[in-house]
Amino acid sequence: ENGGGSGSGAQAAAEIKMEELDSALTKDVVHGRGSSELHNLYDDLCSVRVPDSPKKGQKTRRSLFKVGGRRSFVAEESTLYASEMLTEKLTGPWSVIIPKGTVFIGHKIPDTDAICSAIAAAELFHGIPARAGTINTETEYVLNRCGVSQPEMYGDVLKAREVQNICLVDHNQTSQVCDGVDMKKIIGVIDHHAFQSGTICTPYPIYTDIRPWGSACTIIAHAFIQHRHPLSKSAAALMLAGIISDTLSLCSPTTTEFDHMMVTFLSYAAGIKDVDEMAKEMFKAKSKQLETMTTYSLIRGDIKKFVTKNAASNSSLKMAIGVVECTNPLVVLNRREELVEELKAYKLEEDVDIAYLIVVDIVALFSEIICPEEDEVDLACQAFGDKISENGTIKLEKGRVSRKLDFMPSLVKVLERGWNKKSVEDRKTRKTKRESLAKVVYTNGQTLGRDTLMPES
């Protein structure tokens, strides 16, 4: 439906609309609100505050988050987002224009940001979303709430159509690229992670948009505004969920001013009145599956592998860091002994030198590190200046919850100083251990699928 008003201004506003969609979001949406041109909407939400006692007829600034004393997601708006500065910041030239028909896909073991950014990018650039694996319970909750079907597995997309172009979202390392992706067909990357060893290599120049923001969804939401592209309520809600998930509801140290701005914009565009309620329900859904997950799944649920350099030996070192985010960390920490054994098995199966599982309390913002062997303990203690606690974990100071900003950089700094790995095994010894890795059966009677021995890599 066209927005209200008449004349040339109304016609200009009608050129870009936000679709009205019937979905599970309707319980949050105020019906009857007309479509709005995205820039006008954003200026209205985040422009300079007008005087507390406006003159008769003077338009007041709409405040989304003042009910019940709730804080605004836009910090210091009166000085930080003057209208000229805002317009310049948000409407500048957009250099990445991905060709139509491109397949957008996130990383292996997809999280909410990977799935939601793929769906939103496909809407923005008229492409096709795909996924690289099974979605988790948080993402499932988000998709159900928004009334959106999960993307097809990439393998099924390949069977259904000829894929010419692929754009990676939320990752840039080869170890995280979906199985079956032809690297020659990658024409773009939209990501918020650093370029490290193992970054993809392509035979031709590609479109890249890498920004040090809190989520890939933040980047794509910003692109909707820059492109002046129609934005559906479902896509707005999905991107809002992606930002909430990756920034721990704007509490992670990775959070930037742009994440705050996009949360304000997207919550209004999606008709989500209570962002905190949405975050709580998402985190509850994320924690729900932990109670029934095997240790095999807990370790591999959100683990990323990195290839780093050991300055002492001038050789490459393979490191894996798994993260479990939950509202009740005891559910995971009470199984520490099982998880230690599973980490040891993971190191053998995946042929990595160092492996950690970090349990993050997303409410209290504390993290505890589970270390499988002495090498992990020694490296982590040097990196974080802590000691092993009574329950066998390394507890980090409050606020250190980010793999990207807190965990990985601290570990790499120690490696760069020349850290020495105490337990050094030759390939023959590691092969023998891999071959002797027995099928593991835990007390709940679930086997972990180790009947077939892992091949030598």
XYZ file of N, CA and C in Angstrom, residues 141-397:
771
model
N 13.814 -21.019 16.474
C 12.832 -20.153 17.124
C 12.640 -18.862 16.330
N 13.737 -18.265 15.891
C 13.663 -17.001 15.151
C 12.884 -17.177 13.851
N 13.189 -18.232 13.107
C 12.503 -18.454 11.830
C 11.015 -18.708 12.054
N 10.684 -19.481 13.078
C 9.277 -19.743 13.375
C 8.554 -18.462 13.776
N 9.206 -17.650 14.594
C 8.586 -16.399 15.035
C 8.336 -15.458 13.856
N 9.236 -15.469 12.918
C 9.120 -14.567 11.767
C 8.304 -15.169 10.627
N 7.890 -16.419 10.775
C 7.105 -17.044 9.722
C 7.886 -17.265 8.445
N 9.176 -17.575 8.590
C 10.057 -17.754 7.434
C 10.593 -19.180 7.417
N 10.572 -19.805 6.260
C 11.124 -21.156 6.125
C 12.641 -21.107 6.124
N 13.265 -22.155 6.647
C 14.721 -22.189 6.616
C 15.205 -22.402 5.193
N 16.358 -21.826 4.848
C 16.896 -22.001 3.493
C 17.204 -23.466 3.212
N 17.248 -23.809 1.957
C 17.607 -25.169 1.567
C 19.085 -25.407 1.829
N 19.430 -26.671 2.068
C 20.841 -27.039 2.149
C 21.501 -26.734 0.808
N 22.772 -26.342 0.842
C 23.443 -25.963 -0.400
C 23.447 -27.108 -1.401
N 23.617 -28.342 -0.913
C 23.610 -29.494 -1.815
C 22.297 -29.629 -2.560
N 21.174 -29.322 -1.885
C 19.872 -29.380 -2.536
C 19.700 -28.249 -3.549
N 20.279 -27.084 -3.232
C 20.251 -25.974 -4.186
C 20.983 -26.365 -5.462
N 22.123 -27.030 -5.308
C 22.901 -27.471 -6.470
C 22.107 -28.443 -7.340
N 21.339 -29.309 -6.696
C 20.559 -30.295 -7.455
C 19.417 -29.632 -8.212
N 18.879 -28.565 -7.646
C 17.690 -27.934 -8.223
C 17.996 -26.942 -9.333
N 19.187 -26.369 -9.327
C 19.497 -25.335 -10.314
C 21.005 -25.286 -10.557
N 21.373 -24.669 -11.654
C 22.793 -24.468 -11.950
C 23.269 -23.208 -11.234
N 24.235 -23.369 -10.349
C 24.741 -22.241 -9.567
C 25.929 -21.618 -10.298
N 25.778 -20.340 -10.648
C 26.847 -19.633 -11.346
C 27.674 -18.778 -10.396
N 26.997 -18.110 -9.441
C 27.675 -17.177 -8.540
C 27.333 -17.491 -7.090
N 28.337 -17.363 -6.222
C 28.169 -17.612 -4.788
C 28.738 -16.435 -4.016
N 28.013 -15.983 -3.009
C 28.513 -14.949 -2.109
C 28.521 -15.507 -0.685
N 29.667 -15.477 -0.053
C 29.796 -15.945 1.326
C 29.345 -14.840 2.271
N 28.588 -15.200 3.286
C 28.209 -14.247 4.326
C 28.661 -14.778 5.681
N 29.103 -13.873 6.533
C 29.474 -14.184 7.916
C 30.702 -15.087 8.034
N 31.530 -15.187 7.016
C 32.793 -15.932 7.125
C 33.654 -15.636 5.907
N 34.961 -15.899 6.075
C 35.879 -15.705 4.953
C 37.007 -16.732 4.927
N 36.987 -17.691 5.857
C 38.046 -18.692 5.915
C 37.631 -19.975 5.204
N 38.593 -20.605 4.545
C 38.297 -21.815 3.780
C 37.799 -22.943 4.680
N 38.270 -22.999 5.934
C 37.856 -24.075 6.841
C 36.380 -23.989 7.199
N 35.775 -22.824 6.975
C 34.365 -22.629 7.332
C 33.441 -22.619 6.123
N 34.029 -22.743 4.919
C 33.218 -22.734 3.697
C 32.464 -24.054 3.574
N 31.217 -23.976 3.172
C 30.362 -25.149 3.032
C 30.970 -26.170 2.078
N 30.851 -27.439 2.432
C 31.310 -28.512 1.555
C 30.563 -28.449 0.230
N 31.294 -28.628 -0.848
C 30.684 -28.616 -2.171
C 30.734 -27.287 -2.884
N 31.132 -26.218 -2.170
C 31.214 -24.905 -2.807
C 32.435 -24.847 -3.724
N 32.217 -24.481 -4.965
C 33.295 -24.310 -5.935
C 33.910 -22.927 -5.716
N 35.163 -22.904 -5.265
C 35.810 -21.630 -4.941
C 35.889 -20.709 -6.156
N 35.885 -21.275 -7.342
C 35.962 -20.463 -8.556
C 34.668 -19.681 -8.793
N 33.580 -20.105 -8.143
C 32.295 -19.442 -8.343
C 31.999 -18.399 -7.272
N 32.906 -18.230 -6.310
C 32.707 -17.218 -5.273
C 32.969 -15.844 -5.869
N 31.958 -15.001 -5.881
C 32.101 -13.661 -6.472
C 31.976 -12.553 -5.417
N 31.742 -12.937 -4.153
C 31.599 -11.921 -3.123
C 31.703 -12.464 -1.713
N 32.061 -11.579 -0.781
C 32.107 -11.900 0.649
C 31.543 -10.712 1.418
N 30.564 -10.968 2.275
C 30.033 -9.953 3.186
C 30.249 -10.483 4.593
N 31.121 -9.834 5.363
C 31.549 -10.449 6.622
C 31.980 -9.391 7.628
N 32.079 -9.807 8.886
C 32.533 -8.900 9.944
C 33.685 -9.506 10.741
N 34.357 -10.516 10.161
C 35.502 -11.143 10.819
C 36.810 -10.713 10.153
N 37.891 -10.829 10.912
C 39.211 -10.421 10.411
C 39.724 -11.404 9.364
N 40.548 -10.901 8.457
C 41.284 -11.773 7.547
C 42.440 -12.388 8.325
N 42.466 -13.699 8.422
C 43.540 -14.404 9.109
C 44.068 -15.473 8.186
N 45.014 -16.270 8.677
C 45.535 -17.346 7.843
C 44.390 -18.281 7.481
N 44.372 -18.715 6.253
C 43.283 -19.573 5.807
C 42.167 -18.830 5.122
N 42.338 -17.515 4.894
C 41.323 -16.751 4.167
C 41.209 -17.277 2.740
N 40.011 -17.252 2.193
C 39.785 -17.799 0.858
C 40.658 -17.108 -0.185
N 41.031 -17.852 -1.192
C 41.750 -17.310 -2.344
C 40.896 -17.561 -3.584
N 40.766 -16.553 -4.424
C 39.943 -16.676 -5.620
C 40.778 -16.341 -6.851
N 40.438 -16.942 -7.987
C 41.226 -16.693 -9.201
C 41.004 -15.307 -9.792
N 39.899 -14.653 -9.399
C 39.578 -13.344 -9.950
C 39.234 -12.381 -8.822
N 39.282 -11.071 -9.080
C 38.819 -10.107 -8.067
C 37.338 -10.336 -7.761
N 36.964 -10.123 -6.514
C 35.578 -10.346 -6.110
C 35.047 -9.127 -5.350
N 33.732 -9.089 -5.161
C 33.118 -8.056 -4.336
C 33.375 -8.399 -2.868
N 33.845 -7.439 -2.099
C 34.056 -7.677 -0.674
C 33.503 -6.513 0.140
N 32.862 -6.850 1.225
C 32.401 -5.847 2.178
C 32.687 -6.397 3.575
N 33.822 -6.031 4.115
C 34.254 -6.492 5.433
C 34.267 -5.285 6.363
N 33.456 -5.323 7.393
C 33.387 -4.190 8.316
C 33.541 -4.683 9.754
N 34.215 -3.929 10.594
C 34.434 -4.352 11.989
C 33.223 -4.070 12.869
N 32.075 -4.624 12.461
C 30.832 -4.410 13.184
C 30.446 -5.691 13.903
N 29.342 -5.660 14.633
C 29.001 -6.782 15.505
C 28.417 -7.992 14.819
N 27.908 -7.834 13.610
C 27.295 -8.968 12.923
C 27.228 -8.702 11.428
N 27.074 -9.780 10.666
C 26.869 -9.631 9.225
C 25.519 -8.992 8.945
N 24.533 -9.261 9.804
C 23.204 -8.670 9.621
C 23.244 -7.147 9.741
N 24.143 -6.627 10.576
C 24.288 -5.175 10.692
C 24.703 -4.576 9.354
N 25.651 -5.211 8.699
C 26.162 -4.730 7.411
C 25.052 -4.747 6.364
N 24.288 -5.830 6.327
C 23.252 -5.962 5.306
C 22.092 -5.013 5.582
N 21.751 -4.814 6.856
C 20.698 -3.840 7.182
C 21.109 -2.446 6.728
N 22.375 -2.107 6.946
C 22.909 -0.824 6.500
C 22.831 -0.716 4.982
N 23.069 -1.845 4.295
C 23.024 -1.853 2.832
C 21.604 -1.603 2.319
N 20.597 -2.087 3.029
C 19.218 -1.814 2.628
C 18.970 -0.308 2.576
N 19.488 0.398 3.586
C 19.297 1.846 3.635
C 20.080 2.518 2.514
N 21.325 2.109 2.319
C 22.140 2.738 1.282
C 21.580 2.497 -0.115
N 21.038 1.305 -0.331
C 20.473 0.982 -1.642
C 19.044 1.494 -1.815
N 18.435 1.996 -0.719
C 17.034 2.426 -0.767
C 16.147 1.304 -1.298
N 16.355 0.118 -0.747
C 15.659 -1.070 -1.239
C 14.460 -1.385 -0.350
N 13.353 -1.857 -0.917
C 12.208 -2.264 -0.094
C 12.630 -3.280 0.963
N 12.079 -3.143 2.147
C 12.454 -4.002 3.275
C 11.200 -4.638 3.858
N 11.093 -5.954 3.783
C 9.942 -6.644 4.365
C 10.088 -6.696 5.878
N 8.969 -6.805 6.560
C 9.008 -6.892 8.020
C 9.721 -8.159 8.470
N 9.535 -9.227 7.736
C 10.199 -10.477 8.121
C 11.713 -10.341 8.015
N 12.212 -9.717 6.942
C 13.659 -9.531 6.793
C 14.202 -8.611 7.874
N 13.442 -7.567 8.224
C 13.869 -6.669 9.297
C 13.988 -7.420 10.616
N 12.999 -8.276 10.893
C 13.033 -9.042 12.139
C 14.177 -10.054 12.147
N 14.436 -10.676 11.015
C 15.538 -11.647 10.935
C 16.886 -10.967 11.182
N 17.093 -9.807 10.559
C 18.361 -9.101 10.777
C 18.486 -8.603 12.213
N 17.378 -8.179 12.793
C 17.388 -7.789 14.202
C 17.828 -8.966 15.066
N 17.289 -10.151 14.786
C 17.659 -11.353 15.543
C 19.140 -11.691 15.349
N 19.648 -11.532 14.139
C 21.064 -11.810 13.891
C 21.975 -10.918 14.699
N 21.610 -9.639 14.794
C 22.414 -8.693 15.586
C 22.326 -9.043 17.063
N 21.132 -9.311 17.556
C 20.956 -9.686 18.963
C 21.800 -10.904 19.302
N 21.776 -11.903 18.437
C 22.490 -13.145 18.699
C 24.000 -12.944 18.737
N 24.537 -12.268 17.719
C 25.998 -12.145 17.621
C 26.580 -11.143 18.611
N 25.799 -10.157 19.038
C 26.303 -9.154 19.985
C 25.843 -9.407 21.410
N 25.187 -10.566 21.636
C 24.624 -10.872 22.958
C 23.743 -9.722 23.436
N 22.821 -9.348 22.590
C 21.883 -8.252 22.870
C 22.624 -6.953 23.180
N 23.615 -6.670 22.314
C 24.396 -5.428 22.364
C 25.291 -5.321 23.602
N 25.600 -6.453 24.226
C 26.465 -6.445 25.415
C 27.856 -6.992 25.140
N 28.085 -7.573 23.976
C 29.403 -8.112 23.640
C 30.375 -6.978 23.340
N 31.673 -7.184 23.596
C 32.658 -6.154 23.254
C 32.782 -5.907 21.757
N 32.194 -6.774 20.944
C 32.216 -6.564 19.486
C 31.173 -5.547 19.044
N 30.282 -5.141 19.946
C 29.184 -4.236 19.595
C 29.709 -2.853 19.220
N 29.161 -2.279 18.157
C 29.566 -0.952 17.682
C 28.356 -0.016 17.653
N 28.624 1.254 17.378
C 27.536 2.224 17.275
C 26.575 1.848 16.153
N 27.073 1.215 15.099
C 26.211 0.842 13.988
C 25.250 -0.276 14.387
N 25.691 -1.167 15.272
C 24.780 -2.201 15.762
C 23.640 -1.573 16.546
N 23.947 -0.580 17.373
C 22.910 0.136 18.114
C 21.933 0.816 17.158
N 22.473 1.472 16.145
C 21.617 2.182 15.200
C 20.714 1.227 14.430
N 21.280 0.114 13.974
C 20.486 -0.823 13.184
C 19.435 -1.525 14.030
N 19.717 -1.778 15.303
C 18.696 -2.358 16.180
C 17.519 -1.403 16.315
N 17.799 -0.124 16.467
C 16.729 0.869 16.547
C 15.898 0.868 15.267
N 16.577 0.930 14.144
C 15.898 0.983 12.850
C 15.092 -0.288 12.581
N 15.723 -1.449 12.783
C 15.080 -2.716 12.436
C 13.916 -3.051 13.353
N 14.050 -2.711 14.629
C 12.954 -3.019 15.556
C 11.697 -2.249 15.167
N 11.875 -1.007 14.730
C 10.721 -0.223 14.281
C 10.188 -0.772 12.968
N 11.089 -1.058 12.030
C 10.671 -1.554 10.718
C 9.939 -2.886 10.838
N 10.333 -3.715 11.811
C 9.699 -5.029 11.984
C 8.478 -4.977 12.884
N 8.278 -3.853 13.567
C 7.165 -3.766 14.491
C 7.416 -4.479 15.805
N 8.690 -4.669 16.162
C 9.045 -5.323 17.428
C 9.130 -4.249 18.502
N 8.176 -4.237 19.415
C 8.156 -3.201 20.439
C 9.132 -3.474 21.571
N 9.326 -4.739 21.925
C 10.156 -5.086 23.080
C 11.328 -5.942 22.614
N 12.453 -5.304 22.361
C 13.644 -6.010 21.889
C 14.206 -6.910 22.987
N 14.137 -6.457 24.226
C 14.642 -7.269 25.332
C 13.877 -8.584 25.453
N 12.554 -8.515 25.254
C 11.742 -9.736 25.317
C 12.169 -10.705 24.228
N 12.403 -10.177 23.041
C 12.836 -11.029 21.925
C 14.181 -11.671 22.240
N 15.105 -10.888 22.797
C 16.426 -11.415 23.142
C 16.323 -12.529 24.183
N 15.500 -12.310 25.201
C 15.348 -13.326 26.252
C 14.790 -14.621 25.687
N 13.805 -14.517 24.813
C 13.214 -15.715 24.223
C 14.219 -16.431 23.318
N 15.024 -15.671 22.608
C 16.057 -16.276 21.759
C 17.088 -17.023 22.601
N 17.560 -16.397 23.664
C 18.578 -17.029 24.504
C 18.013 -18.243 25.233
N 16.735 -18.160 25.589
C 16.083 -19.310 26.226
C 16.037 -20.483 25.245
N 15.713 -20.177 23.996
C 15.663 -21.221 22.966
C 17.044 -21.805 22.708
N 18.074 -20.951 22.743
C 19.442 -21.427 22.521
C 19.880 -22.383 23.626
N 19.491 -22.087 24.870
C 19.917 -22.901 26.013
C 19.113 -24.190 26.138
N 17.919 -24.205 25.569
C 17.021 -25.338 25.747
C 17.628 -26.648 25.273
N 18.319 -26.632 24.149
C 18.832 -27.866 23.568
C 20.034 -28.427 24.317
N 20.685 -27.610 25.156
C 21.916 -28.052 25.821
C 21.673 -29.221 26.770
N 20.503 -29.267 27.368
C 20.223 -30.298 28.362
C 20.217 -31.702 27.763
N 19.901 -31.826 26.508
C 19.798 -33.145 25.883
C 20.908 -33.419 24.862
N 21.798 -32.482 24.655
C 22.849 -32.659 23.655
C 23.938 -33.607 24.155
N 24.469 -34.425 23.269
C 25.629 -35.245 23.595
C 26.864 -34.360 23.668
N 27.900 -34.848 24.327
C 29.143 -34.072 24.371
C 29.733 -33.921 22.979
N 29.516 -34.913 22.143
C 29.958 -34.833 20.744
C 29.368 -33.588 20.089
N 28.067 -33.368 20.289
C 27.391 -32.223 19.692
C 27.757 -30.917 20.382
N 27.956 -30.959 21.691
C 28.338 -29.743 22.413
C 29.678 -29.206 21.918
N 30.622 -30.089 21.701
C 31.943 -29.659 21.230
C 31.854 -29.086 19.822
N 31.082 -29.744 18.970
C 31.059 -29.384 17.550
C 29.948 -28.410 17.187
N 29.124 -28.016 18.163
C 27.990 -27.158 17.863
C 28.367 -25.787 17.341
N 29.443 -25.216 17.864
C 29.907 -23.897 17.401
C 31.412 -23.842 17.588
N 32.117 -24.576 16.761
C 33.580 -24.635 16.863
C 34.197 -24.141 15.564
N 35.237 -23.351 15.692
C 35.919 -22.818 14.517
C 37.403 -23.155 14.607
N 37.936 -23.554 13.459
C 39.356 -23.927 13.392
C 40.165 -22.800 12.766
N 41.354 -22.599 13.301
C 42.260 -21.568 12.813
C 43.643 -22.185 12.610
N 44.352 -21.688 11.620
C 45.751 -22.071 11.432
C 46.594 -20.862 11.793
N 47.398 -20.996 12.840
C 48.236 -19.899 13.314
C 49.701 -20.303 13.202
N 50.573 -19.373 13.530
C 52.006 -19.635 13.438
C 52.618 -19.664 14.826
N 53.383 -20.714 15.090
C 54.102 -20.821 16.350
C 55.485 -20.215 16.152
N 55.726 -19.046 16.775
C 56.986 -18.330 16.558
C 58.183 -19.115 17.074
N 57.999 -19.924 18.101
C 59.123 -20.676 18.684
C 59.669 -21.714 17.716
N 58.782 -22.409 17.006
C 59.216 -23.458 16.084
C 59.120 -23.033 14.622
N 58.577 -21.821 14.392
C 58.384 -21.304 13.039
C 57.568 -22.275 12.183
N 56.592 -22.884 12.802
C 55.744 -23.844 12.108
C 54.284 -23.476 12.326
N 53.421 -24.031 11.494
C 51.995 -23.766 11.633
C 51.425 -24.557 12.800
N 50.395 -24.012 13.418
C 49.747 -24.663 14.545
C 48.242 -24.584 14.335
N 47.593 -25.721 14.387
C 46.153 -25.782 14.172
C 45.437 -25.673 15.516
N 44.536 -24.692 15.599
C 43.814 -24.442 16.843
C 42.317 -24.450 16.579
N 41.577 -25.037 17.515
C 40.113 -25.045 17.422
C 39.540 -24.462 18.702
N 38.582 -23.539 18.547
C 37.935 -22.911 19.701
C 36.440 -23.103 19.565
N 35.873 -23.891 20.470
C 34.438 -24.094 20.509
C 33.814 -23.195 21.562
N 32.616 -22.720 21.302
C 31.915 -21.833 22.233
C 30.510 -22.371 22.474
N 30.113 -22.414 23.734
C 28.734 -22.735 24.093
C 28.169 -21.533 24.846
N 27.183 -20.879 24.268
C 26.536 -19.734 24.909
C 25.235 -20.200 25.545
N 25.029 -19.856 26.806
C 23.855 -20.357 27.509
C 23.474 -19.420 28.648
N 22.277 -19.625 29.165
C 21.818 -18.829 30.303
C 22.093 -19.523 31.626
N 22.371 -20.825 31.592
C 22.704 -21.585 32.793
C 23.943 -22.423 32.525
N 25.141 -21.873 32.731
C 26.375 -22.582 32.378
C 26.600 -23.876 33.138
N 25.980 -24.041 34.291
C 26.179 -25.267 35.066
C 25.701 -26.502 34.308
N 24.718 -26.323 33.437
C 24.239 -27.440 32.632
C 25.385 -28.048 31.824
N 26.301 -27.202 31.378
C 27.447 -27.656 30.590
C 28.637 -27.979 31.488
N 28.934 -27.100 32.437
C 30.131 -27.268 33.270
C 30.070 -28.511 34.140
N 28.881 -28.951 34.508
C 28.758 -30.168 35.312
C 29.183 -31.417 34.541
N 29.359 -31.277 33.256
C 29.798 -32.394 32.408
C 31.247 -32.209 31.944
N 32.017 -31.464 32.715
C 33.379 -31.112 32.305
C 34.237 -32.339 32.002
N 34.181 -33.373 32.841
C 35.040 -34.540 32.628
C 34.721 -35.213 31.296
N 33.440 -35.341 30.972
C 33.058 -35.902 29.677
C 33.562 -35.026 28.535
N 33.426 -33.718 28.711
C 33.818 -32.787 27.656
C 35.326 -32.786 27.432
N 36.092 -32.977 28.507
C 37.547 -33.071 28.369
C 37.916 -34.254 27.487
N 37.297 -35.396 27.737
C 37.590 -36.579 26.925
C 37.147 -36.375 25.482
N 36.036 -35.694 25.314
C 35.555 -35.435 23.959
C 36.476 -34.474 23.212
N 37.026 -33.485 23.915
C 37.994 -32.576 23.291
C 39.247 -33.327 22.851
N 39.698 -34.271 23.666
C 40.870 -35.078 23.283
C 40.567 -35.869 22.019
N 39.367 -36.438 21.962
C 38.975 -37.190 20.769
C 38.875 -36.276 19.557
N 38.347 -35.086 19.762
C 38.226 -34.127 18.666
C 39.603 -33.786 18.097
N 40.576 -33.579 18.959
C 41.929 -33.242 18.496
C 42.488 -34.338 17.596
N 42.217 -35.591 17.958
C 42.710 -36.693 17.144
C 41.944 -36.791 15.825
N 40.639 -36.667 15.907
C 39.821 -36.824 14.709
C 40.055 -35.704 13.701
N 40.205 -34.490 14.192
C 40.354 -33.340 13.303
C 41.802 -32.935 13.088
N 42.718 -33.669 13.730
C 44.157 -33.416 13.588
C 44.516 -31.965 13.906
N 44.071 -31.483 15.078
C 44.428 -30.144 15.532
C 45.366 -30.247 16.733
N 46.170 -29.212 16.934
C 47.172 -29.224 18.002
C 46.615 -28.731 19.330
N 45.730 -27.746 19.261
C 45.175 -27.115 20.466
C 43.658 -27.016 20.306
N 42.917 -27.354 21.361
C 41.460 -27.263 21.287
C 40.899 -26.806 22.629
N 39.939 -25.893 22.558
C 39.283 -25.384 23.763
C 37.771 -25.437 23.583
N 37.079 -25.542 24.716
C 35.648 -25.282 24.742
C 35.416 -24.181 25.771
N 34.800 -23.087 25.332
C 34.573 -21.939 26.213
C 33.071 -21.807 26.449
N 32.695 -21.866 27.723
C 31.296 -21.780 28.117
C 31.008 -20.342 28.527
N 30.080 -19.703 27.818
C 29.784 -18.285 28.027
C 28.405 -18.137 28.664
N 28.366 -17.462 29.802
C 27.104 -17.101 30.440
C 26.628 -15.798 29.809
N 25.611 -15.872 28.951
C 25.207 -14.701 28.176
C 24.336 -13.737 28.982
N 24.029 -14.101 30.215
C 23.294 -13.197 31.093
C 24.261 -12.442 31.998
N 25.115 -13.190 32.704
C 26.081 -12.573 33.619
C 27.337 -12.093 32.906
N 27.545 -12.518 31.638
C 28.703 -12.131 30.821
C 30.018 -12.600 31.433
N 30.033 -13.849 31.892
C 31.256 -14.506 32.359
C 31.547 -15.689 31.447
N 32.834 -16.048 31.351
C 33.240 -17.192 30.533
C 34.168 -18.106 31.324
N 34.065 -19.402 31.068
C 34.971 -20.384 31.654
C 35.511 -21.266 30.541
N 36.821 -21.551 30.613
C 37.498 -22.316 29.565
C 37.725 -23.741 30.046
N 37.334 -24.704 29.219
C 37.610 -26.114 29.490
C 38.800 -26.532 28.638
N 39.836 -27.033 29.298
C 41.085 -27.411 28.630
C 41.256 -28.924 28.687
N 41.525 -29.582 27.571
C 41.650 -31.044 27.586
C 42.993 -31.550 28.096
N 44.086 -30.780 27.865
C 45.417 -31.274 28.230
C 46.301 -30.128 28.723
N 47.496 -30.479 29.163
C 48.398 -29.504 29.790
C 48.804 -28.385 28.840
N 48.935 -28.673 27.558
C 49.325 -27.627 26.606
C 48.268 -26.523 26.560
N 47.002 -26.916 26.536
C 45.925 -25.926 26.519
C 45.909 -25.107 27.812
N 46.156 -25.786 28.934
C 46.186 -25.084 30.225
C 47.301 -24.050 30.247
N 48.495 -24.456 29.816
C 49.651 -23.564 29.848
C 49.436 -22.355 28.940
N 48.953 -22.591 27.720
C 48.742 -21.498 26.772
C 47.665 -20.536 27.275
N 46.567 -21.067 27.777
C 45.469 -20.220 28.240
C 45.864 -19.418 29.480
N 46.606 -20.036 30.394
C 47.021 -19.313 31.604
C 47.936 -18.144 31.260
N 48.823 -18.343 30.285
C 49.684 -17.245 29.851
C 48.879 -16.169 29.108
N 47.885 -16.603 28.359
C 47.110 -15.657 27.553
C 46.190 -14.800 28.404
N 45.611 -15.387 29.440
C 44.586 -14.677 30.207
C 45.017 -14.338 31.631
N 46.227 -14.743 32.014
C 46.734 -14.396 33.331
C 45.949 -15.007 34.471
N 45.351 -16.150 34.229
C 44.561 -16.819 35.260
C 45.123 -18.200 35.552
N 44.573 -18.827 36.576
C 44.971 -20.181 36.958
C 43.757 -21.098 36.904
N 44.044 -22.397 36.932
C 42.969 -23.375 36.946
C 42.187 -23.248 38.254
N 40.876 -23.199 38.142
C 40.024 -23.087 39.322
C 39.825 -24.459 39.957
N 39.111 -24.475 41.070
C 38.870 -25.721 41.783
C 38.069 -26.721 40.956
N 37.209 -26.222 40.116
C 36.405 -27.141 39.289
C 37.077 -27.501 37.965
N 38.355 -27.107 37.814
C 39.131 -27.531 36.652
C 39.015 -26.661 35.428
N 38.387 -25.494 35.537
C 38.271 -24.579 34.404
C 39.094 -23.316 34.661
N 39.267 -22.524 33.633
C 39.897 -21.205 33.768
C 38.802 -20.166 33.647
N 38.577 -19.421 34.729
C 37.518 -18.412 34.748
C 38.078 -17.063 34.315
N 37.408 -16.443 33.354
C 37.849 -15.155 32.841
C 37.100 -14.023 33.529
N 37.691 -12.841 33.497
C 37.047 -11.685 34.109
C 35.791 -11.314 33.345
